[in-house]
Amino acid sequence: MAEIQLRNIGKRWGSFVGVDNFDLTIADKEFLVLLGPSGCGKTTTMRMIAGLEDATEGDILVDGQRVNDMEPKDRDVAMVFQSYALYPNLNVYENIRFPLRVRGVDPSTHDEKVRRASAMVELDDFLHRKPAELSGGQRQRVALARAIVRQPNVFLMDEPLSNLDAKLRVSTRAQIKNLSHELAVTTIYVTHDQIEAMTLADRVVIMKRGVVQQVGTPVDIYDRPANAFVASFIGNPAMNLVEGEISGGTFRAKHVEISGLNVPDGTITLGFRAEDANVAESGGQINAPIYTMELLGDATMVSVRIGGALVSVKADKNYRAEIDETVSISVAPEQCHLFDATTGARVGS
């Protein structure tokens, strides 16, 4: 069992705040993803859990035991780094075995443990090779196997897929998802890739400038973003955001007029997702010239400019039109999200 409690932890370097008042309980066997742009504090949070950084304030508890003052080696966590961190002079077998040797595990059990870990990540045919003879995806799997062989209470993964090409990211992501189910170990995973977060996580923590913006399941965060930042960060493409005015329940901006919105009058940011709108022949609430079109295979992405915003809508894959041709876009008011124009906070339901 490994329940992790982060009680108002923070990290400061002088006047710079890296992480501010992070308060969360991570359930036993939960797969939690820390998501956000570079410099948001997600890796610093993970390093404080691992003991590689000291928390300036707050407490870190593992199964109720405060671990702030414990050495990293005593916290029973295994970390997978972005850079793989393999020993170039050792073959794959010995790289995987290395944690067992360092921790003084009974040598008679090493071979069974190493081969079990290597089988889990499909490395049995590469145990004799050195890291230099492996592809990036294979090296990452060695790093995963080296973490697995320790059988830790907690897995920490710091952007493990960022050095891989797109195809390898997809296959390795699937492997990590399957491993998390098979191993059933509490896992904290850091990434700036929202697709990784949405596909892997039981819960996602979205961070910005050291502050938690929202915590929830991928579905919760996608369907009900807490603020405009979260809305713009989650989704591919990101949620369309348009600034305008609401008066009498009607939102107006250049090229846009959407009625049936039950919020007070004033300046507001309206959001909707590309798949929640439709291209119509006429009569839509948005009428603007086409800025660009992209064939995605299963759909055509039609984009228009509204003020300084690029608004995208998914049309049928057979939809055809010319750039600068006026297109009519229909979006139902119940599919709209409204955010305070000043704070970015969600407004209404």
CSV table of C-alpha atoms in Angstrom, one decimal:
chain,number,residue,atom,x,y,z
A,1,MET,CA,0.0,0.0,0.0
A,2,ALA,CA,1.2,3.5,-0.8
A,3,GLU,CA,-1.1,6.4,-0.2
A,4,ILE,CA,0.7,9.7,-0.6
A,5,GLN,CA,-0.4,12.9,1.1
A,6,LEU,CA,1.0,16.2,0.0
A,7,ARG,CA,0.0,18.7,2.7
A,8,ASN,CA,0.4,22.2,1.6
A,9,ILE,CA,3.9,21.6,0.2
A,10,GLY,CA,5.8,24.5,-1.4
A,11,LYS,CA,9.2,25.1,-2.9
A,12,ARG,CA,10.9,28.5,-3.0
A,13,TRP,CA,14.3,29.8,-4.1
A,14,GLY,CA,14.6,33.2,-2.5
A,15,SER,CA,11.6,35.2,-3.8
A,16,PHE,CA,10.9,32.8,-6.6
A,17,VAL,CA,8.0,30.4,-6.0
A,18,GLY,CA,8.4,27.1,-7.8
A,19,VAL,CA,5.5,25.3,-6.1
A,20,ASP,CA,2.9,27.0,-4.0
A,21,ASN,CA,0.6,25.4,-1.4
A,22,PHE,CA,0.2,22.0,-3.2
A,23,ASP,CA,-2.4,20.0,-1.2
A,24,LEU,CA,-3.5,16.6,-2.4
A,25,THR,CA,-4.0,13.0,-1.4
A,26,ILE,CA,-2.9,10.4,-4.0
A,27,ALA,CA,-4.7,7.1,-3.4
A,28,ASP,CA,-3.0,3.7,-3.2
A,29,LYS,CA,-2.5,2.3,-6.8
A,30,GLU,CA,-3.7,5.5,-8.4
A,31,PHE,CA,-2.1,6.7,-11.6
A,32,LEU,CA,-1.8,10.5,-11.2
A,33,VAL,CA,-0.5,12.8,-13.9
A,34,LEU,CA,1.0,16.2,-13.2
A,35,LEU,CA,0.4,18.2,-16.4
A,36,GLY,CA,1.4,21.7,-17.4
A,37,PRO,CA,3.7,23.8,-19.5
A,38,SER,CA,7.5,24.0,-18.9
A,39,GLY,CA,8.3,25.8,-15.6
A,40,CYS,CA,4.9,25.2,-14.0
A,41,GLY,CA,6.4,23.2,-11.0
A,42,LYS,CA,5.3,19.7,-12.0
A,43,THR,CA,8.8,18.2,-12.0
A,44,THR,CA,9.8,20.1,-8.8
A,45,THR,CA,6.7,18.5,-7.1
A,46,MET,CA,7.8,15.0,-8.2
A,47,ARG,CA,11.4,15.7,-7.1
A,48,MET,CA,10.2,16.7,-3.6
A,49,ILE,CA,8.3,13.4,-3.4
A,50,ALA,CA,11.4,11.5,-4.4
A,51,GLY,CA,13.6,13.4,-1.9
A,52,LEU,CA,15.7,15.0,-4.6
A,53,GLU,CA,14.5,18.4,-3.6
A,54,ASP,CA,13.7,19.6,-0.1
A,55,ALA,CA,10.2,21.0,0.4
A,56,THR,CA,10.4,24.6,1.7
A,57,GLU,CA,7.1,24.2,3.5
A,58,GLY,CA,4.5,21.5,4.1
A,59,ASP,CA,4.6,17.8,4.8
A,60,ILE,CA,4.9,14.7,2.5
A,61,LEU,CA,3.5,11.6,4.0
A,62,VAL,CA,3.6,8.0,2.6
A,63,ASP,CA,1.1,5.7,4.3
A,64,GLY,CA,0.9,8.2,7.1
A,65,GLN,CA,4.6,8.5,7.7
A,66,ARG,CA,6.3,11.9,7.2
A,67,VAL,CA,9.2,11.4,4.8
A,68,ASN,CA,10.4,15.0,4.5
A,69,ASP,CA,13.7,14.2,6.3
A,70,MET,CA,14.2,10.7,4.7
A,71,GLU,CA,17.0,10.1,2.2
A,72,PRO,CA,15.8,9.3,-1.4
A,73,LYS,CA,17.1,5.7,-1.0
A,74,ASP,CA,14.9,5.2,2.0
A,75,ARG,CA,11.6,6.3,0.5
A,76,ASP,CA,11.0,3.2,-1.6
A,77,VAL,CA,10.3,5.0,-4.8
A,78,ALA,CA,11.6,4.2,-8.3
A,79,MET,CA,12.1,7.0,-10.8
A,80,VAL,CA,12.2,6.8,-14.6
A,81,PHE,CA,13.9,9.9,-16.1
A,82,GLN,CA,13.4,11.6,-19.5
A,83,SER,CA,17.1,11.0,-20.2
A,84,TYR,CA,17.0,7.2,-19.5
A,85,ALA,CA,20.1,7.4,-17.3
A,86,LEU,CA,21.5,4.0,-18.3
A,87,TYR,CA,25.0,2.8,-17.7
A,88,PRO,CA,26.7,2.7,-21.1
A,89,ASN,CA,29.3,0.1,-20.0
A,90,LEU,CA,26.7,-2.4,-18.8
A,91,ASN,CA,24.5,-4.5,-21.0
A,92,VAL,CA,20.7,-4.5,-20.7
A,93,TYR,CA,20.7,-7.4,-18.2
A,94,GLU,CA,23.1,-5.7,-15.9
A,95,ASN,CA,21.4,-2.3,-16.2
A,96,ILE,CA,18.1,-3.9,-15.1
A,97,ARG,CA,19.9,-5.8,-12.4
A,98,PHE,CA,21.8,-2.8,-11.0
A,99,PRO,CA,19.2,-1.7,-8.4
A,100,LEU,CA,19.1,-5.2,-6.9
A,101,ARG,CA,22.9,-5.2,-6.5
A,102,VAL,CA,22.9,-1.7,-4.9
A,103,ARG,CA,20.1,-2.6,-2.4
A,104,GLY,CA,21.7,-5.9,-1.4
A,105,VAL,CA,18.9,-8.1,-2.6
A,106,ASP,CA,19.6,-11.8,-2.4
A,107,PRO,CA,21.7,-12.6,-5.5
A,108,SER,CA,20.0,-16.0,-6.0
A,109,THR,CA,16.8,-14.1,-6.8
A,110,HIS,CA,18.3,-11.7,-9.3
A,111,ASP,CA,18.0,-13.7,-12.5
A,112,GLU,CA,14.3,-14.4,-11.9
A,113,LYS,CA,13.5,-10.8,-11.1
A,114,VAL,CA,15.5,-9.4,-14.1
A,115,ARG,CA,13.9,-11.8,-16.6
A,116,ARG,CA,10.4,-11.1,-15.2
A,117,ALA,CA,10.9,-7.3,-15.6
A,118,SER,CA,12.4,-7.6,-19.0
A,119,ALA,CA,9.6,-9.8,-20.2
A,120,MET,CA,7.1,-7.2,-19.1
A,121,VAL,CA,8.6,-4.7,-21.4
A,122,GLU,CA,9.5,-7.1,-24.2
A,123,LEU,CA,13.3,-6.9,-23.9
A,124,ASP,CA,14.1,-10.6,-23.7
A,125,ASP,CA,15.9,-10.6,-27.0
A,126,PHE,CA,18.1,-7.6,-26.1
A,127,LEU,CA,19.5,-8.5,-22.7
A,128,HIS,CA,23.0,-9.0,-24.1
A,129,ARG,CA,23.2,-5.6,-25.9
A,130,LYS,CA,24.7,-2.3,-24.6
A,131,PRO,CA,22.6,0.9,-24.5
A,132,ALA,CA,24.4,2.3,-27.6
A,133,GLU,CA,23.0,-0.6,-29.7
A,134,LEU,CA,19.4,0.1,-28.8
A,135,SER,CA,16.8,2.5,-30.2
A,136,GLY,CA,15.3,5.3,-28.1
A,137,GLY,CA,12.2,3.3,-27.4
A,138,GLN,CA,14.2,0.2,-26.3
A,139,ARG,CA,16.4,2.4,-24.0
A,140,GLN,CA,13.2,3.8,-22.4
A,141,ARG,CA,12.0,0.2,-21.9
A,142,VAL,CA,15.2,-0.7,-20.2
A,143,ALA,CA,14.7,2.3,-17.8
A,144,LEU,CA,11.1,1.1,-17.1
A,145,ALA,CA,12.4,-2.5,-16.4
A,146,ARG,CA,15.0,-1.1,-14.1
A,147,ALA,CA,12.3,0.6,-12.1
A,148,ILE,CA,10.0,-2.5,-12.2
A,149,VAL,CA,12.7,-4.9,-10.9
A,150,ARG,CA,12.8,-3.0,-7.6
A,151,GLN,CA,9.1,-3.6,-6.9
A,152,PRO,CA,8.8,-0.2,-5.2
A,153,ASN,CA,5.8,1.3,-3.4
A,154,VAL,CA,5.7,4.2,-5.8
A,155,PHE,CA,6.7,4.8,-9.4
A,156,LEU,CA,7.8,8.3,-10.4
A,157,MET,CA,8.0,9.0,-14.2
A,158,ASP,CA,9.4,12.3,-15.4
A,159,GLU,CA,8.4,12.9,-19.0
A,160,PRO,CA,9.6,9.4,-20.0
A,161,LEU,CA,8.3,9.7,-23.6
A,162,SER,CA,9.5,13.1,-24.6
A,163,ASN,CA,12.6,11.9,-26.4
A,164,LEU,CA,10.7,9.4,-28.6
A,165,ASP,CA,9.3,10.0,-32.0
A,166,ALA,CA,5.5,10.2,-32.5
A,167,LYS,CA,5.0,6.5,-33.4
A,168,LEU,CA,7.1,5.2,-30.5
A,169,ARG,CA,5.3,7.6,-28.1
A,170,VAL,CA,2.0,5.9,-28.9
A,171,SER,CA,3.3,2.3,-28.5
A,172,THR,CA,5.3,3.0,-25.4
A,173,ARG,CA,2.4,4.9,-23.9
A,174,ALA,CA,0.2,1.9,-24.4
A,175,GLN,CA,2.9,-0.3,-22.8
A,176,ILE,CA,3.0,2.0,-19.7
A,177,LYS,CA,-0.8,1.9,-19.5
A,178,ASN,CA,-0.8,-1.9,-19.6
A,179,LEU,CA,2.1,-2.0,-17.0
A,180,SER,CA,0.2,0.3,-14.6
A,181,HIS,CA,-2.7,-2.1,-14.7
A,182,GLU,CA,-0.6,-5.2,-14.3
A,183,LEU,CA,1.7,-3.8,-11.5
A,184,ALA,CA,-1.0,-1.9,-9.6
A,185,VAL,CA,1.5,0.4,-8.0
A,186,THR,CA,0.9,4.1,-7.1
A,187,THR,CA,2.3,6.1,-10.0
A,188,ILE,CA,3.0,9.8,-10.4
A,189,TYR,CA,3.7,10.8,-14.0
A,190,VAL,CA,4.9,14.2,-15.2
A,191,THR,CA,4.3,15.5,-18.7
A,192,HIS,CA,3.5,18.6,-20.7
A,193,ASP,CA,1.6,16.4,-23.3
A,194,GLN,CA,-2.1,16.6,-22.7
A,195,ILE,CA,-2.7,13.5,-24.8
A,196,GLU,CA,-0.5,11.4,-22.5
A,197,ALA,CA,-2.3,12.8,-19.5
A,198,MET,CA,-5.8,12.1,-20.9
A,199,THR,CA,-5.0,8.6,-22.0
A,200,LEU,CA,-2.9,7.4,-18.9
A,201,ALA,CA,-4.3,9.1,-15.8
A,202,ASP,CA,-6.9,8.1,-13.3
A,203,ARG,CA,-6.7,11.8,-12.2
A,204,VAL,CA,-4.9,14.8,-13.7
A,205,VAL,CA,-3.4,17.7,-11.8
A,206,ILE,CA,-3.0,20.8,-14.1
A,207,MET,CA,-0.5,23.3,-12.9
A,208,LYS,CA,0.5,26.8,-13.9
A,209,ARG,CA,3.3,28.9,-12.4
A,210,GLY,CA,3.5,26.6,-9.4
A,211,VAL,CA,-0.2,26.7,-8.6
A,212,VAL,CA,-2.7,23.9,-9.1
A,213,GLN,CA,-5.4,25.0,-11.5
A,214,GLN,CA,-7.6,21.9,-11.4
A,215,VAL,CA,-7.7,18.3,-10.2
A,216,GLY,CA,-10.0,15.7,-11.6
A,217,THR,CA,-10.5,12.8,-13.9
A,218,PRO,CA,-9.7,13.3,-17.6
A,219,VAL,CA,-13.4,13.4,-18.4
A,220,ASP,CA,-14.2,16.0,-15.7
A,221,ILE,CA,-11.4,18.3,-16.8
A,222,TYR,CA,-12.3,17.9,-20.5
A,223,ASP,CA,-16.0,18.5,-19.9
A,224,ARG,CA,-15.9,21.1,-17.2
A,225,PRO,CA,-12.6,23.0,-17.2
A,226,ALA,CA,-12.2,25.2,-14.1
A,227,ASN,CA,-10.8,28.2,-15.9
A,228,ALA,CA,-9.8,29.5,-19.3
A,229,PHE,CA,-6.2,28.3,-18.9
A,230,VAL,CA,-7.3,24.7,-18.4
A,231,ALA,CA,-9.8,25.0,-21.3
A,232,SER,CA,-7.0,26.2,-23.6
A,233,PHE,CA,-4.5,23.5,-22.4
A,234,ILE,CA,-6.8,20.4,-22.7
A,235,GLY,CA,-8.0,19.0,-26.0
A,236,ASN,CA,-6.7,18.6,-29.5
A,237,PRO,CA,-7.3,21.1,-30.8
A,238,ALA,CA,-7.7,23.2,-27.7
A,239,MET,CA,-11.0,24.7,-26.8
A,240,ASN,CA,-12.0,27.7,-28.9
A,241,LEU,CA,-12.0,30.9,-26.8
A,242,VAL,CA,-13.6,34.1,-28.0
A,243,GLU,CA,-13.8,37.4,-26.1
A,244,GLY,CA,-17.0,39.4,-26.3
A,245,GLU,CA,-19.9,40.9,-24.5
A,246,ILE,CA,-23.1,39.3,-23.0
A,247,SER,CA,-26.3,41.3,-22.9
A,248,GLY,CA,-29.7,39.9,-22.1
A,249,GLY,CA,-28.4,36.3,-22.4
A,250,THR,CA,-26.8,36.9,-25.9
A,251,PHE,CA,-23.1,36.8,-26.5
A,252,ARG,CA,-21.8,39.1,-29.2
A,253,ALA,CA,-18.4,39.4,-30.9
A,254,LYS,CA,-17.3,40.1,-34.4
A,255,HIS,CA,-18.9,37.5,-36.6
A,256,VAL,CA,-20.6,35.9,-33.6
A,257,GLU,CA,-24.0,36.0,-32.0
A,258,ILE,CA,-25.1,33.2,-29.6
A,259,SER,CA,-28.3,33.5,-27.6
A,260,GLY,CA,-29.7,31.4,-24.7
A,261,LEU,CA,-26.8,32.0,-22.2
A,262,ASN,CA,-28.0,32.5,-18.7
A,263,VAL,CA,-25.3,34.7,-17.1
A,264,PRO,CA,-25.1,38.3,-16.1
A,265,ASP,CA,-24.3,41.1,-18.6
A,266,GLY,CA,-20.7,42.1,-19.2
A,267,THR,CA,-17.4,41.2,-20.8
A,268,ILE,CA,-16.8,37.5,-21.0
A,269,THR,CA,-14.8,34.8,-22.7
A,270,LEU,CA,-16.9,32.2,-24.5
A,271,GLY,CA,-15.5,28.7,-25.2
A,272,PHE,CA,-16.6,25.7,-27.2
A,273,ARG,CA,-14.9,22.6,-28.6
A,274,ALA,CA,-14.3,21.9,-32.3
A,275,GLU,CA,-16.4,18.7,-32.1
A,276,ASP,CA,-19.3,20.5,-30.4
A,277,ALA,CA,-20.0,22.8,-33.4
A,278,ASN,CA,-21.2,22.1,-36.9
A,279,VAL,CA,-20.6,23.7,-40.3
A,280,ALA,CA,-24.0,24.7,-41.7
A,281,GLU,CA,-25.1,26.1,-45.1
A,282,SER,CA,-26.6,29.1,-43.4
A,283,GLY,CA,-28.2,30.3,-40.2
A,284,GLY,CA,-25.4,29.6,-37.9
A,285,GLN,CA,-24.4,31.8,-35.0
A,286,ILE,CA,-20.9,32.3,-36.4
A,287,ASN,CA,-20.5,33.6,-39.9
A,288,ALA,CA,-16.9,34.3,-41.0
A,289,PRO,CA,-14.5,33.8,-43.9
A,290,ILE,CA,-12.5,30.5,-43.8
A,291,TYR,CA,-8.9,31.1,-42.7
A,292,THR,CA,-7.6,27.6,-43.3
A,293,MET,CA,-8.8,24.0,-43.9
A,294,GLU,CA,-7.0,20.8,-42.8
A,295,LEU,CA,-7.9,17.3,-43.9
A,296,LEU,CA,-7.4,15.0,-40.8
A,297,GLY,CA,-8.5,11.7,-42.5
A,298,ASP,CA,-11.7,11.1,-40.4
A,299,ALA,CA,-12.7,14.8,-40.5
A,300,THR,CA,-11.9,18.2,-42.0
A,301,MET,CA,-10.8,20.9,-39.6
A,302,VAL,CA,-12.2,24.3,-40.7
A,303,SER,CA,-10.7,27.4,-39.0
A,304,VAL,CA,-11.9,31.0,-39.1
A,305,ARG,CA,-10.5,34.1,-37.4
A,306,ILE,CA,-12.6,36.0,-34.9
A,307,GLY,CA,-10.7,39.0,-33.6
A,308,GLY,CA,-7.3,37.7,-32.4
A,309,ALA,CA,-8.6,34.1,-32.0
A,310,LEU,CA,-8.4,31.2,-34.4
A,311,VAL,CA,-11.7,29.2,-34.1
A,312,SER,CA,-11.7,25.6,-35.3
A,313,VAL,CA,-14.7,23.4,-36.2
A,314,LYS,CA,-14.7,19.7,-37.2
A,315,ALA,CA,-16.6,19.2,-40.4
A,316,ASP,CA,-17.3,16.0,-42.4
A,317,LYS,CA,-14.2,14.5,-44.1
A,318,ASN,CA,-15.8,15.2,-47.5
A,319,TYR,CA,-16.5,18.9,-46.8
A,320,ARG,CA,-14.9,21.2,-49.3
A,321,ALA,CA,-14.7,25.0,-49.5
A,322,GLU,CA,-12.3,27.7,-50.5
A,323,ILE,CA,-10.1,29.9,-48.2
A,324,ASP,CA,-11.8,33.3,-47.7
A,325,GLU,CA,-15.2,31.7,-48.6
A,326,THR,CA,-17.7,32.7,-45.8
A,327,VAL,CA,-18.8,29.7,-43.7
A,328,SER,CA,-21.7,29.4,-41.3
A,329,ILE,CA,-21.0,27.7,-38.0
A,330,SER,CA,-23.7,26.4,-35.6
A,331,VAL,CA,-23.0,25.9,-31.9
A,332,ALA,CA,-25.7,25.1,-29.3
A,333,PRO,CA,-25.7,27.3,-26.2
A,334,GLU,CA,-25.6,24.2,-23.9
A,335,GLN,CA,-22.2,23.4,-25.5
A,336,CYS,CA,-20.7,26.7,-24.6
A,337,HIS,CA,-18.4,27.4,-21.6
A,338,LEU,CA,-18.2,30.8,-20.1
A,339,PHE,CA,-15.2,32.3,-18.3
A,340,ASP,CA,-14.6,35.6,-16.5
A,341,ALA,CA,-12.7,37.9,-18.9
A,342,THR,CA,-10.4,39.2,-16.1
A,343,THR,CA,-9.7,36.2,-13.8
A,344,GLY,CA,-10.4,33.4,-16.3
A,345,ALA,CA,-12.5,31.5,-13.8
A,346,ARG,CA,-15.5,29.5,-14.9
A,347,VAL,CA,-18.8,31.3,-14.8
A,348,GLY,CA,-22.1,29.6,-14.3
A,349,SER,CA,-22.7,25.9,-14.7
